[in-house]
Amino acid sequence: MPVVESRIDTVTLYQQGARVTRRLWLDCPDGKPPTELEIPRLPLSLFDPTVRVRVLSTDNPQADLSATHVRVGLWIPPREAALETVDQAALRSLRQQARAVESQLRQLDWEISVLGGIPVPPRPEPEEGKPPPPSPLGPRMALEQFAYEGVQSRISEARKLREQLRKLHEDVAALEQKIAQASTAREVTAAELHKSVHVQLRHGGATLARAELSIEYFIPGARWAPSYQCRLSRDCREVELVMRALICQYSGEDWRGVKLVLSTAAPMTWTELPELPSIRIGRAQPPSPARAGFRPAPQGAGALFSDYDRDRLTLQNMLPAPAPFAFPALPAPADLEEGLVADGAPVLREETKEKRKKSARRMRDMAVEASDDVMMDMAAEEEAMPAAAAPEEEYAELAAIKSAPPPPPAAAPMAPPAIAPMRAASPKALAAAGRAASRGGGPGGPSPSQAGLEAVVFTHLRLSSPADPGNRNRLQPVDSRRFYIESLARFSVTVSFDVMAVVAEAENRARAVAHAPLPSGAVDARSIGGYFDFSYAADATVDVPSDGVFHSVALGTRTGEASVLYVAVPREDNNVYRQAQVKNPLPAPMLAGPAEVYVGGEYVLSTTLPAVAPRGDFKLGLGVEQAIRCARNTRYREARSGTKIVATTELWHDITIDLVNNLDREIVCEIRERIPQPAQDAEVVVEEGAITPAWEPYTQEERNNPLEGGRRWRVTVPANATQKLAAQYVVKLYANNELNGGNRREA
């Protein structure tokens, strides 16, 4: 089966999770594509039921190519080169030679010590009064020469043997290192484990030489939050909005040079389309019953299998007829007592009991085959269902990837994973069955869990065989662990860890991204889900590493219009503040998020932008404008209304505001004021006097904080000019009363 590498082309990032699209090119030198294809190096955290393989294009339009039967398995990188086979006999021979040389060296060392210890007799001492005896100089010199030459020759021979022993030790060490490398090269580490997709290709029509395919899958370990850079010109008439995204992903694969699309949708949740009822004019009609998208299985569906069960039971208990029977040569079924057959026919004693059992099973299979044809059409996908394996078969699968002692001969067959049957009743039930399909159970550790992802996993459901009375006519989830083990066993490697535990750990690590803390001021995209779903595409390819840390990624720059408004509230503060009104330059809604504001290339402040509709606008505070000054002066006087019996006191307040513009351009400034408002039951009247220029009421609705008695001027001040504003109001009350806190309202 050919292995074709792929590269990540597009990543669509949702509220939580991402859809990754890979592209691959398949070469067909003989004009026909392979019947089966493997796509390796996929992350362990991918959600298996979401894998989709499509044929995008072929070099020959007349060729018909489609992808079918997609399965997800495990994959490890192939070894660089096959290691040389180490001859154990050669290693034993070298070790034996080294021991022989060591023995010779020990013998030589002993001989050197013996020869070096031979003493040369000294000259004998003369007796008293007698002349010294003659000295045997020649024999003594000969003895010394013999010992010296013997030692020197053995030293030279030992030197040669030590050199030979050193080479033997080097050869032994080299062979031992090769053996160690050969043993460790077959061991797999958890970091080398990846997922792969096996897909079957169906070809028809004309021949083709090259085809382009795509593979899509969903990963849960990714999330994002919007952020911006707002760059205003010096006069605040133009705005350059730099869109950025804070992206965190721990999928197990780095996104390098990918096309990025950000979306506010939640693709793994159940959504039902709204149904618009019709409106009719006329006599009232009873409402039509609600239309259900799912309906339960019909009552009494199990009775459809009554004939099948009766015929199968009859065939199982059927005895072979002597001559007229269709299979006269086959022995009797094994469930009968030994020695008894129909019509008293003799038993073939030459056959053993085991042979009779095998023959009986073959007979039943052949007889039931005709009745199975109709029912097996309903269970065309049964081949993908996991079946109970014999102890020898189960051990053969597991021993290929994990060393374990062989099972005892009398061990019972291992039962298939116990998975609750799914009833087609509602979307929730289907979703629960889909999640159960990904969880699985049984030996080999826990299977990959996709908890938290709501999906109706139809691709991992198979119709049970009619031979299974407990689950027939029901969709059953497929156990993906079995194909994991089979796909990894083909590499003939040694695995010293729990494969399913490593896959589950990768999924848990990916899902932990959903709980990672956001950067300061960031707003999670999940908080705006449900209001609208929109996508934002990056202008260029981006890189996002898989490290579980938020990275700031640039999406693009948009230019729009802006205007500046200067706002002053001299009653509270003499400073004049700049407020830019920016129009959303995006054709899509602008999401709430942190923003860095620059004016004329200089950093001003950091703030949080609100959510803005398409073609909407928002206000952006830019701080104090030092070149504009504002001064507020007040004057107060009291007057009696007249000499009437019920006299009133009039409290006159005069307000004068001087606005000085020191900029070299004209400005539009908004001056906000407030006049006192009497309580509902107070015997007080407030009237406005002369206002120059005229002002207008101001209710402060844009801040969602209603204001009573608010007024404002909006004036245009030329460059390097001064504007005077004046306002007057009077408070009237009975002469013998006074205001709470004093009659003077202005400081």
XYZ file of C-alpha atoms in Angstrom:
747
model
C 0.000 0.000 0.000
C 1.618 3.314 -1.055
C 2.160 6.026 1.521
C 1.565 9.576 0.209
C 2.640 12.619 2.214
C 0.346 15.629 2.546
C 0.703 19.241 3.636
C -1.640 21.525 5.552
C -3.341 23.952 3.199
C -6.188 25.624 5.141
C -7.168 25.817 8.803
C -10.660 26.997 9.791
C -10.589 27.962 13.459
C -13.938 27.931 15.290
C -15.009 28.994 18.754
C -13.341 25.849 20.032
C -11.531 23.474 17.743
C -10.425 23.726 14.148
C -10.995 22.002 10.825
C -7.702 21.220 9.114
C -7.582 20.683 5.349
C -4.588 18.937 3.816
C -3.758 18.504 0.156
C -1.837 15.711 -1.529
C -0.893 14.799 -5.079
C -1.054 11.209 -6.284
C 1.091 10.095 -9.203
C -0.128 7.166 -11.304
C 2.737 6.118 -13.611
C 0.874 3.101 -15.034
C -2.330 5.051 -15.673
C -4.237 3.596 -12.736
C -4.234 4.737 -9.119
C -3.579 2.254 -6.303
C -6.600 0.515 -4.849
C -5.681 1.620 -1.312
C -3.774 4.628 -0.050
C -2.327 5.675 3.296
C -1.930 9.311 4.407
C 0.521 9.460 7.372
C 1.793 11.983 9.937
C -1.574 13.117 11.278
C -2.010 14.303 14.882
C -3.191 11.912 17.581
C -5.822 14.397 18.748
C -7.889 14.416 15.570
C -11.544 13.389 15.911
C -11.776 10.155 13.901
C -15.421 10.410 12.726
C -14.775 13.822 11.117
C -12.170 12.577 8.615
C -13.216 13.253 5.015
C -11.244 12.454 1.853
C -12.185 14.066 -1.463
C -10.837 13.889 -4.997
C -10.397 17.491 -6.092
C -9.159 17.139 -9.647
C -7.463 14.833 -12.137
C -5.331 15.492 -15.185
C -7.861 13.642 -17.368
C -11.469 14.901 -17.162
C -12.695 11.593 -18.598
C -11.336 9.641 -15.645
C -13.700 8.793 -12.802
C -11.930 8.648 -9.430
C -13.574 8.559 -6.000
C -12.471 7.849 -2.434
C -14.335 5.296 -0.321
C -14.018 3.356 2.946
C -11.996 5.801 5.044
C -10.436 4.389 8.216
C -8.102 5.904 10.815
C -5.138 3.934 12.149
C -1.773 4.449 13.804
C 1.535 5.093 12.070
C 5.198 5.416 13.024
C 8.006 6.915 10.911
C 9.969 4.264 8.976
C 13.531 3.576 9.983
C 16.263 5.276 7.963
C 17.883 2.022 6.783
C 17.728 -1.644 7.646
C 20.372 -2.661 10.181
C 22.831 -5.436 9.318
C 22.038 -8.810 10.747
C 24.468 -9.638 13.551
C 25.875 -13.188 13.482
C 25.735 -14.487 17.013
C 28.110 -17.334 16.112
C 30.733 -14.814 14.996
C 30.360 -12.986 18.275
C 30.797 -16.213 20.240
C 33.870 -17.090 18.169
C 35.461 -13.713 18.848
C 34.770 -13.999 22.550
C 36.306 -17.504 22.587
C 39.395 -16.207 20.772
C 39.704 -13.396 23.276
C 39.524 -15.858 26.169
C 42.230 -18.000 24.527
C 44.523 -15.001 24.086
C 43.921 -13.964 27.688
C 44.902 -17.503 28.788
C 48.102 -17.319 26.736
C 48.931 -13.958 28.286
C 48.467 -15.372 31.763
C 50.781 -18.268 30.852
C 53.424 -15.894 29.490
C 53.219 -13.706 32.586
C 53.785 -16.799 34.738
C 56.754 -17.912 32.623
C 58.260 -14.397 32.777
C 57.941 -14.389 36.537
C 59.554 -17.856 36.749
C 62.464 -16.982 34.425
C 62.978 -13.648 36.108
C 63.209 -15.398 39.486
C 66.043 -17.827 38.502
C 69.074 -16.802 40.667
C 72.711 -16.862 39.366
C 74.868 -18.664 41.975
C 77.569 -16.381 43.386
C 81.304 -17.260 43.593
C 81.859 -19.706 46.468
C 83.721 -18.479 49.565
C 87.176 -20.065 50.172
C 87.826 -22.164 53.246
C 89.996 -20.737 55.950
C 93.608 -21.218 55.164
C 92.955 -22.515 51.694
C 93.045 -20.755 48.296
C 89.700 -19.833 46.702
C 88.199 -22.481 44.447
C 87.968 -21.854 40.735
C 84.876 -19.769 39.775
C 82.450 -21.327 37.127
C 82.136 -18.077 35.170
C 80.986 -19.658 31.932
C 78.048 -21.603 33.328
C 76.929 -18.650 35.376
C 76.963 -16.367 32.306
C 75.133 -18.998 30.281
C 72.426 -19.286 32.947
C 71.984 -15.520 33.087
C 71.863 -15.313 29.280
C 69.218 -18.058 29.173
C 66.994 -16.297 31.681
C 67.374 -12.914 29.957
C 66.624 -14.217 26.462
C 63.655 -16.218 27.735
C 62.151 -13.160 29.421
C 62.710 -10.905 26.418
C 61.177 -13.340 23.948
C 58.143 -13.816 26.138
C 57.789 -10.053 26.601
C 57.757 -9.605 22.822
C 55.232 -12.411 22.405
C 53.035 -10.941 25.152
C 53.147 -7.556 23.411
C 51.813 -9.138 20.225
C 49.142 -11.030 22.131
C 47.971 -7.867 23.910
C 47.637 -6.089 20.568
C 45.680 -9.056 19.250
C 43.503 -9.019 22.375
C 42.835 -5.312 21.963
C 41.589 -5.847 18.409
C 39.439 -8.751 19.515
C 37.887 -6.593 22.243
C 37.173 -3.869 19.692
C 35.498 -6.362 17.360
C 33.444 -7.762 20.206
C 32.382 -4.260 21.299
C 31.394 -3.354 17.736
C 29.237 -6.465 17.406
C 27.672 -5.867 20.817
C 26.865 -2.289 19.809
C 25.211 -3.514 16.613
C 23.117 -5.935 18.623
C 22.082 -3.153 21.018
C 21.207 -0.864 18.113
C 19.213 -3.590 16.433
C 17.215 -4.174 19.605
C 16.552 -0.501 20.365
C 15.763 0.340 16.731
C 12.681 -1.848 16.964
C 11.391 -0.019 20.027
C 8.854 2.765 19.497
C 8.597 5.859 21.683
C 5.403 7.752 22.394
C 6.728 10.808 20.517
C 6.956 8.804 17.265
C 3.309 7.750 17.297
C 1.004 9.414 14.761
C -2.322 8.716 13.169
C -2.819 7.853 9.523
C -5.812 7.595 7.212
C -6.407 4.536 5.042
C -8.641 5.195 2.066
C -9.717 3.014 -0.821
C -9.787 4.490 -4.324
C -12.334 3.536 -6.977
C -11.239 4.217 -10.527
C -13.186 4.020 -13.734
C -13.162 5.509 -17.187
C -10.019 6.751 -18.865
C -6.503 6.466 -17.506
C -4.915 9.264 -15.513
C -1.396 10.223 -14.529
C -1.923 12.615 -11.637
C -4.724 13.409 -9.204
C -5.179 15.932 -6.427
C -6.880 14.870 -3.196
C -7.802 16.631 0.036
C -8.297 15.309 3.544
C -10.231 17.146 6.246
C -10.447 16.445 9.965
C -11.481 18.229 13.133
C -9.224 18.775 16.149
C -10.520 19.999 19.527
C -7.348 21.656 20.796
C -7.587 25.197 19.391
C -9.251 28.514 20.252
C -8.894 32.196 19.387
C -9.748 35.725 20.495
C -9.767 38.954 18.417
C -7.385 41.872 18.934
C -6.628 45.067 16.989
C -4.237 47.899 16.313
C -5.973 51.176 15.524
C -3.699 53.677 13.736
C -5.142 57.171 13.256
C -3.628 59.939 11.177
C -2.460 63.148 12.832
C -5.723 64.949 12.042
C -7.744 61.823 12.939
C -9.498 61.848 9.562
C -8.284 58.407 8.422
C -7.974 55.152 10.328
C -5.945 52.051 9.591
C -7.354 49.047 11.439
C -4.911 46.162 11.796
C -6.813 42.980 12.580
C -5.014 40.438 14.700
C -5.995 37.226 16.444
C -4.737 35.628 19.638
C -4.514 31.929 18.735
C -3.718 29.017 21.018
C -3.515 25.463 19.710
C -2.156 22.180 21.036
C -3.197 19.803 18.283
C 0.166 18.069 18.016
C 1.119 19.539 14.638
C 2.537 22.972 13.810
C 0.624 25.116 11.338
C 3.249 26.544 9.002
C 2.385 28.575 5.922
C -1.346 27.814 6.148
C -4.365 29.765 4.992
C -6.228 30.765 8.132
C -9.975 31.376 8.444
C -11.469 32.437 11.792
C -15.105 31.664 12.480
C -17.516 32.419 15.320
C -19.513 29.243 14.649
C -19.660 26.115 16.784
C -19.668 23.265 14.230
C -19.840 20.345 16.695
C -23.190 21.292 18.241
C -26.617 20.133 17.128
C -28.553 22.757 15.183
C -32.030 22.499 13.746
C -33.214 24.694 10.895
C -36.230 26.863 11.725
C -39.503 25.971 10.080
C -41.547 28.929 8.869
C -45.285 28.224 9.222
C -47.612 29.320 6.472
C -50.239 32.012 7.119
C -53.640 31.513 5.495
C -56.618 33.858 5.469
C -59.935 32.145 5.988
C -61.574 29.726 8.357
C -59.344 28.533 11.171
C -57.833 25.113 10.597
C -56.373 22.768 13.217
C -52.598 23.064 13.436
C -50.673 20.489 11.465
C -48.693 17.993 13.517
C -45.090 18.837 14.078
C -42.787 17.135 11.636
C -40.100 15.057 13.338
C -36.686 14.656 11.786
C -36.195 11.278 13.440
C -38.684 8.525 14.077
C -38.358 5.401 16.222
C -38.136 1.938 14.753
C -41.508 0.393 13.909
C -43.128 -1.865 16.462
C -42.747 -5.556 15.865
C -39.631 -5.243 13.673
C -38.184 -8.283 15.392
C -40.987 -10.432 13.939
C -39.454 -9.947 10.488
C -36.675 -12.324 11.499
C -38.976 -15.136 12.659
C -38.656 -17.117 9.415
C -34.905 -16.549 9.386
C -34.546 -17.823 12.947
C -36.794 -20.824 12.277
C -34.860 -21.879 9.188
C -31.523 -21.340 10.863
C -32.539 -23.392 13.884
C -33.875 -26.112 11.637
C -30.645 -26.273 9.675
C -28.577 -26.366 12.842
C -30.532 -29.359 14.125
C -30.837 -31.025 10.754
C -29.288 -34.481 10.352
C -27.661 -35.633 7.085
C -29.899 -37.979 5.071
C -28.462 -41.289 3.898
C -28.764 -41.156 0.120
C -31.300 -38.566 -1.052
C -29.703 -35.822 1.030
C -27.743 -33.230 -0.852
C -24.616 -33.738 1.214
C -24.370 -37.481 1.805
C -20.623 -37.537 2.328
C -20.689 -35.098 5.254
C -20.802 -36.582 8.781
C -23.462 -35.829 11.369
C -23.432 -32.626 13.414
C -21.302 -32.639 16.518
C -24.170 -31.866 18.902
C -25.480 -35.451 18.618
C -24.297 -38.221 20.862
C -21.404 -40.161 19.463
C -22.541 -43.352 17.750
C -26.086 -42.230 16.780
C -27.242 -40.861 13.429
C -30.556 -40.729 11.555
C -32.138 -44.007 10.475
C -29.567 -45.936 12.440
C -26.789 -45.357 9.914
C -23.355 -46.324 11.193
C -20.952 -43.623 12.306
C -17.639 -43.175 10.509
C -15.420 -44.207 13.362
C -12.230 -43.375 11.460
C -12.865 -39.645 11.902
C -11.961 -38.003 15.176
C -14.346 -35.911 17.195
C -12.529 -32.715 16.231
C -12.826 -33.491 12.520
C -16.541 -34.124 12.909
C -16.982 -30.746 14.591
C -15.197 -28.966 11.751
C -17.195 -30.842 9.133
C -20.441 -30.031 10.894
C -19.595 -26.347 11.002
C -18.793 -26.347 7.287
C -22.067 -28.096 6.541
C -24.103 -25.578 8.518
C -22.327 -22.668 6.865
C -23.004 -24.050 3.402
C -26.663 -24.737 4.202
C -27.293 -21.336 5.776
C -25.492 -19.428 3.038
C -28.580 -19.270 0.821
C -30.783 -17.800 3.543
C -28.062 -15.393 4.591
C -27.865 -13.691 1.190
C -31.018 -11.648 1.721
C -30.205 -10.595 5.264
C -26.580 -9.792 4.559
C -27.695 -7.178 2.051
C -29.036 -5.259 5.056
C -25.674 -5.606 6.783
C -23.294 -4.723 3.968
C -21.066 -2.900 6.370
C -20.747 -5.838 8.762
C -17.163 -6.423 7.696
C -16.086 -3.383 9.654
C -17.672 -4.727 12.873
C -15.191 -6.168 15.371
C -15.623 -9.892 15.908
C -14.538 -12.082 18.789
C -11.171 -13.621 18.024
C -9.762 -16.918 19.141
C -7.024 -16.794 21.788
C -4.321 -17.554 19.213
C -5.538 -14.813 16.843
C -5.910 -12.246 19.612
C -2.428 -12.971 20.881
C -0.968 -12.786 17.369
C -2.278 -9.227 17.030
C -1.127 -7.974 20.408
C 2.226 -9.768 20.475
C 3.332 -7.949 17.334
C 3.332 -4.583 19.084
C 3.618 -5.411 22.772
C 5.573 -8.205 24.372
C 3.377 -10.304 26.601
C 3.346 -13.940 27.782
C 1.258 -16.246 25.579
C -2.200 -17.092 26.875
C -2.821 -20.543 28.322
C -4.079 -23.146 25.854
C -7.391 -23.490 27.672
C -8.123 -19.770 27.777
C -11.619 -18.793 26.727
C -12.075 -16.645 23.612
C -12.002 -12.933 24.324
C -15.412 -11.362 23.950
C -15.914 -8.241 21.822
C -16.162 -4.878 23.594
C -19.415 -4.422 25.428
C -21.034 -1.413 23.791
C -24.643 -0.546 24.423
C -26.836 -0.766 21.318
C -28.088 2.482 19.850
C -31.761 3.130 19.300
C -32.657 5.609 16.540
C -34.956 7.783 18.625
C -33.611 11.332 18.767
C -30.572 13.452 17.900
C -29.427 13.218 21.515
C -29.541 9.452 21.382
C -27.590 9.420 18.128
C -25.030 11.808 19.554
C -24.670 9.642 22.652
C -24.148 6.591 20.473
C -21.562 8.449 18.425
C -19.668 9.366 21.552
C -19.889 5.798 22.768
C -18.374 4.701 19.452
C -15.300 6.808 20.060
C -14.988 5.717 23.693
C -15.280 1.967 23.256
C -14.001 -0.387 25.908
C -12.299 -3.692 26.481
C -8.636 -4.686 26.526
C -5.790 -2.488 25.469
C -6.581 0.448 27.696
C -9.165 3.153 27.237
C -9.917 4.067 23.658
C -9.782 7.678 22.474
C -12.416 9.724 24.228
C -14.070 12.668 22.494
C -16.052 13.896 25.479
C -17.275 17.443 25.111
C -17.699 17.245 21.339
C -21.357 16.952 20.393
C -21.664 15.180 17.074
C -23.940 12.713 15.346
C -21.335 10.181 14.248
C -23.119 8.347 11.450
C -19.827 7.300 9.842
C -18.921 5.111 12.803
C -22.218 3.224 12.941
C -22.756 -0.138 11.289
C -25.855 -2.312 10.921
C -25.487 -5.453 12.992
C -25.575 -8.893 11.445
C -28.907 -10.780 11.522
C -27.029 -13.623 13.208
C -26.770 -11.465 16.333
C -30.218 -11.751 17.956
C -29.489 -9.134 20.606
C -28.458 -6.289 18.278
C -30.008 -7.121 14.909
C -31.811 -4.306 13.117
C -29.856 -1.793 15.192
C -26.948 0.490 14.422
C -23.858 -0.387 16.402
C -20.739 1.760 16.917
C -17.477 0.502 15.459
C -14.580 -0.146 17.800
C -11.661 1.845 16.388
C -9.139 0.269 18.751
C -8.998 -2.910 16.699
C -7.862 -1.137 13.557
C -5.353 0.863 15.630
C -3.706 -2.362 16.723
C -3.817 -3.929 13.270
C -2.320 -0.866 11.583
C 0.535 -0.696 14.101
C 1.285 -4.438 14.040
C 2.343 -4.273 10.375
C 5.511 -2.352 11.323
C 6.867 -5.341 13.342
C 8.135 -3.115 16.122
C 8.263 -3.376 19.890
C 5.965 -1.139 21.898
C 6.674 -0.854 25.620
C 3.806 1.523 26.461
C 0.018 1.574 26.308
C -0.854 2.846 22.842
C -4.442 3.767 23.677
C -3.339 5.636 26.793
C -0.981 7.767 24.668
C -3.809 8.591 22.237
C -6.132 9.489 25.121
C -3.420 11.665 26.684
C -2.971 13.580 23.415
C -6.718 14.224 23.262
C -6.848 15.378 26.888
C -3.886 17.682 26.300
C -5.642 19.178 23.284
C -8.925 19.702 25.129
C -7.074 21.452 27.979
C -6.618 24.441 25.644
C -10.268 25.346 26.300
C -9.362 26.151 29.917
C -6.180 28.113 29.201
C -6.370 31.686 30.591
C -6.809 34.423 28.007
C -4.370 37.344 27.742
C -5.314 40.484 29.614
C -8.257 42.297 28.029
C -8.999 39.590 25.462
C -12.576 38.464 24.820
C -13.079 34.792 23.993
C -14.854 34.062 20.733
C -17.153 31.659 22.609
C -18.724 34.585 24.481
C -20.182 36.003 21.245
C -21.447 32.688 19.891
C -25.172 32.513 19.325
C -25.590 36.095 18.114
C -24.201 35.628 14.622
C -21.758 33.396 12.771
C -19.214 34.979 10.500
C -15.780 34.107 9.155
C -12.643 36.217 8.844
C -9.930 35.156 6.401
C -6.277 36.108 6.771
C -4.739 38.026 3.883
C -1.541 35.958 3.921
C -0.371 32.592 5.183
C 0.450 32.352 8.863
C 2.469 30.180 11.261
C 1.049 28.927 14.559
C 3.144 26.492 16.638
C 1.530 23.728 18.659
C 2.649 24.670 22.178
C -0.543 25.604 24.046
C 0.455 29.294 24.279
C -1.418 32.261 22.811
C 0.304 33.832 19.798
C -0.626 37.116 18.120
C -1.210 36.529 14.413
C -1.813 39.320 11.878
C -4.867 38.827 9.674
C -4.883 41.977 7.545
C -5.195 45.755 7.408
C -8.257 47.759 6.436
C -8.463 51.515 5.861
C -11.530 53.561 6.691
C -12.859 56.999 7.522
C -12.788 58.712 10.890
C -13.639 62.030 12.412
C -12.534 63.649 15.625
C -14.783 65.334 18.157
C -13.475 67.335 21.116
C -15.542 66.981 24.253
C -15.366 69.133 27.376
C -17.362 69.072 30.612
C -16.094 72.263 32.255
C -18.472 71.831 35.152
C -16.321 68.827 36.219
C -12.962 69.346 34.498
C -11.323 72.123 32.439
C -9.515 69.657 30.138
C -10.722 69.050 26.597
C -10.736 65.412 25.499
C -10.333 63.991 22.012
C -12.908 61.455 20.865
C -12.522 59.806 17.477
C -15.580 58.435 15.737
C -14.392 55.548 13.580
C -16.431 53.795 10.935
C -16.072 50.028 10.804
C -13.897 49.388 7.715
C -14.755 45.677 7.641
C -17.565 44.231 5.549
C -18.253 41.960 8.536
C -19.072 42.654 12.174
C -16.136 43.824 14.220
C -15.828 41.721 17.355
C -15.021 43.090 20.782
C -11.384 42.870 21.756
C -8.309 44.716 23.049
C -6.749 47.384 20.847
C -3.583 49.455 20.787
C -4.294 53.021 19.637
C -1.721 55.102 17.743
C -2.117 58.711 16.580
C 0.346 59.989 13.996
C 2.583 56.955 14.593
C 2.818 57.558 18.349
C 1.373 55.178 20.889
C -1.478 56.752 22.841
C -3.244 54.120 24.895
C -4.634 50.592 25.100
C -8.359 50.031 25.299
C -11.073 47.492 24.534
C -13.122 48.026 21.396
C -16.831 47.176 21.456
C -18.643 44.907 19.034
C -19.661 46.919 15.959
C -22.102 45.929 13.227
C -21.111 46.060 9.541
C -20.912 49.653 8.286
C -21.407 50.811 11.872
C -19.217 53.175 13.833
C -17.773 53.410 17.313
C -16.191 56.068 19.476
C -12.635 55.912 20.627
C -11.286 58.087 23.428
C -7.838 59.524 22.717
C -7.097 61.412 25.911
C -6.559 65.120 26.625
C -5.848 67.647 23.879
C -3.318 70.065 25.366
C -3.690 72.621 22.558
C -7.311 73.432 23.433
C -8.148 75.300 26.627
C -11.509 75.751 28.304
C -12.432 78.125 31.172
C -15.793 78.328 32.967
C -16.895 81.321 35.059
C -20.161 81.748 36.963
C -22.076 84.661 38.486
C -24.951 84.494 40.971
C -27.587 87.004 42.139
C -30.900 86.887 44.017
C -33.988 89.033 43.216
C -37.503 89.348 44.644
C -40.293 88.854 42.145
C -42.373 91.856 43.394
C -44.538 93.196 46.188
C -47.285 90.635 45.812
C -48.807 88.975 48.837
C -47.202 85.644 47.797
C -43.753 86.764 46.823
C -41.104 84.513 45.215
C -37.341 84.588 45.196
C -35.520 84.331 41.886
C -32.022 82.796 41.910
C -30.223 83.917 38.745
C -27.167 81.919 37.589
C -25.017 83.144 34.712
C -22.467 80.802 33.115
C -19.701 82.004 30.794
C -17.363 79.571 28.987
C -14.269 80.606 27.009
C -12.981 78.007 24.512
C -9.537 78.675 22.992
C -8.340 76.686 19.970
C -4.542 76.807 19.563
C -4.439 74.253 16.755
C -3.705 75.182 13.143
C -7.052 73.739 11.982
C -10.639 74.283 12.895
C -12.238 71.947 15.374
C -15.705 70.746 16.314
C -16.103 70.819 20.070
C -18.950 69.602 22.224
C -19.461 71.413 25.535
C -21.674 69.569 27.975
C -23.541 71.296 30.801
C -26.279 70.495 33.246
C -28.923 72.615 34.940
C -30.593 71.610 38.207
C -33.903 69.762 38.084
C -36.528 70.091 40.857
C -37.834 67.025 42.603
C -41.273 65.752 41.651
C -43.021 67.161 44.752
C -40.860 70.270 45.240
C -42.415 73.761 44.936
C -39.530 74.957 42.791
C -39.465 76.139 39.171
C -36.353 76.171 36.966
C -36.456 78.251 33.798
C -33.827 78.865 31.149
C -32.754 82.418 30.338
C -30.632 83.766 27.525
C -28.490 81.091 25.833
C -25.746 82.166 23.423
C -25.419 80.279 21.146
C -28.401 77.954 21.502
C -27.862 74.572 23.066
C -29.818 71.302 22.861
C -30.926 68.692 25.392
C -28.472 65.908 26.119
C -29.747 62.645 27.621
C -26.509 60.561 27.485
C -28.259 57.610 25.867
C -25.103 56.337 24.148
C -23.674 55.408 27.538
C -26.829 53.647 28.712
C -26.933 56.008 31.676
C -29.897 58.442 31.378
C -29.164 62.008 32.461
C -31.713 64.628 33.563
C -31.151 68.300 32.876
C -28.336 67.697 30.437
C -27.504 70.297 27.800
C -24.773 70.605 25.208
C -23.277 72.972 22.668
C -21.695 71.725 19.471
C -19.648 74.577 18.025
C -17.038 74.950 15.324
C -13.975 76.925 16.385
C -11.632 78.237 13.671
C -7.894 77.721 13.923
C -6.183 79.902 16.555
C -9.515 81.434 17.584
C -11.628 81.824 20.709
C -15.292 80.990 21.157
C -17.456 82.409 23.971
C -20.487 80.560 25.286
C -23.041 81.971 27.699
C -25.996 80.445 29.462
C -28.466 81.688 32.090
C -31.101 79.956 34.176
C -33.245 81.042 37.090
C -34.580 79.058 40.028
C -37.882 80.353 41.441
C -39.146 79.440 44.924
C -41.271 81.001 47.651
C -39.615 83.910 49.438
C -39.788 82.267 52.854
C -38.080 79.056 51.557
C -34.538 78.210 50.586
C -32.911 75.394 48.668
C -31.440 72.426 50.454
C -27.699 73.023 50.546
C -27.910 76.703 49.754
C -29.518 78.870 47.118
C -26.309 79.201 45.103
C -26.164 76.305 42.638
C -22.910 77.160 40.877
C -19.523 77.251 42.584
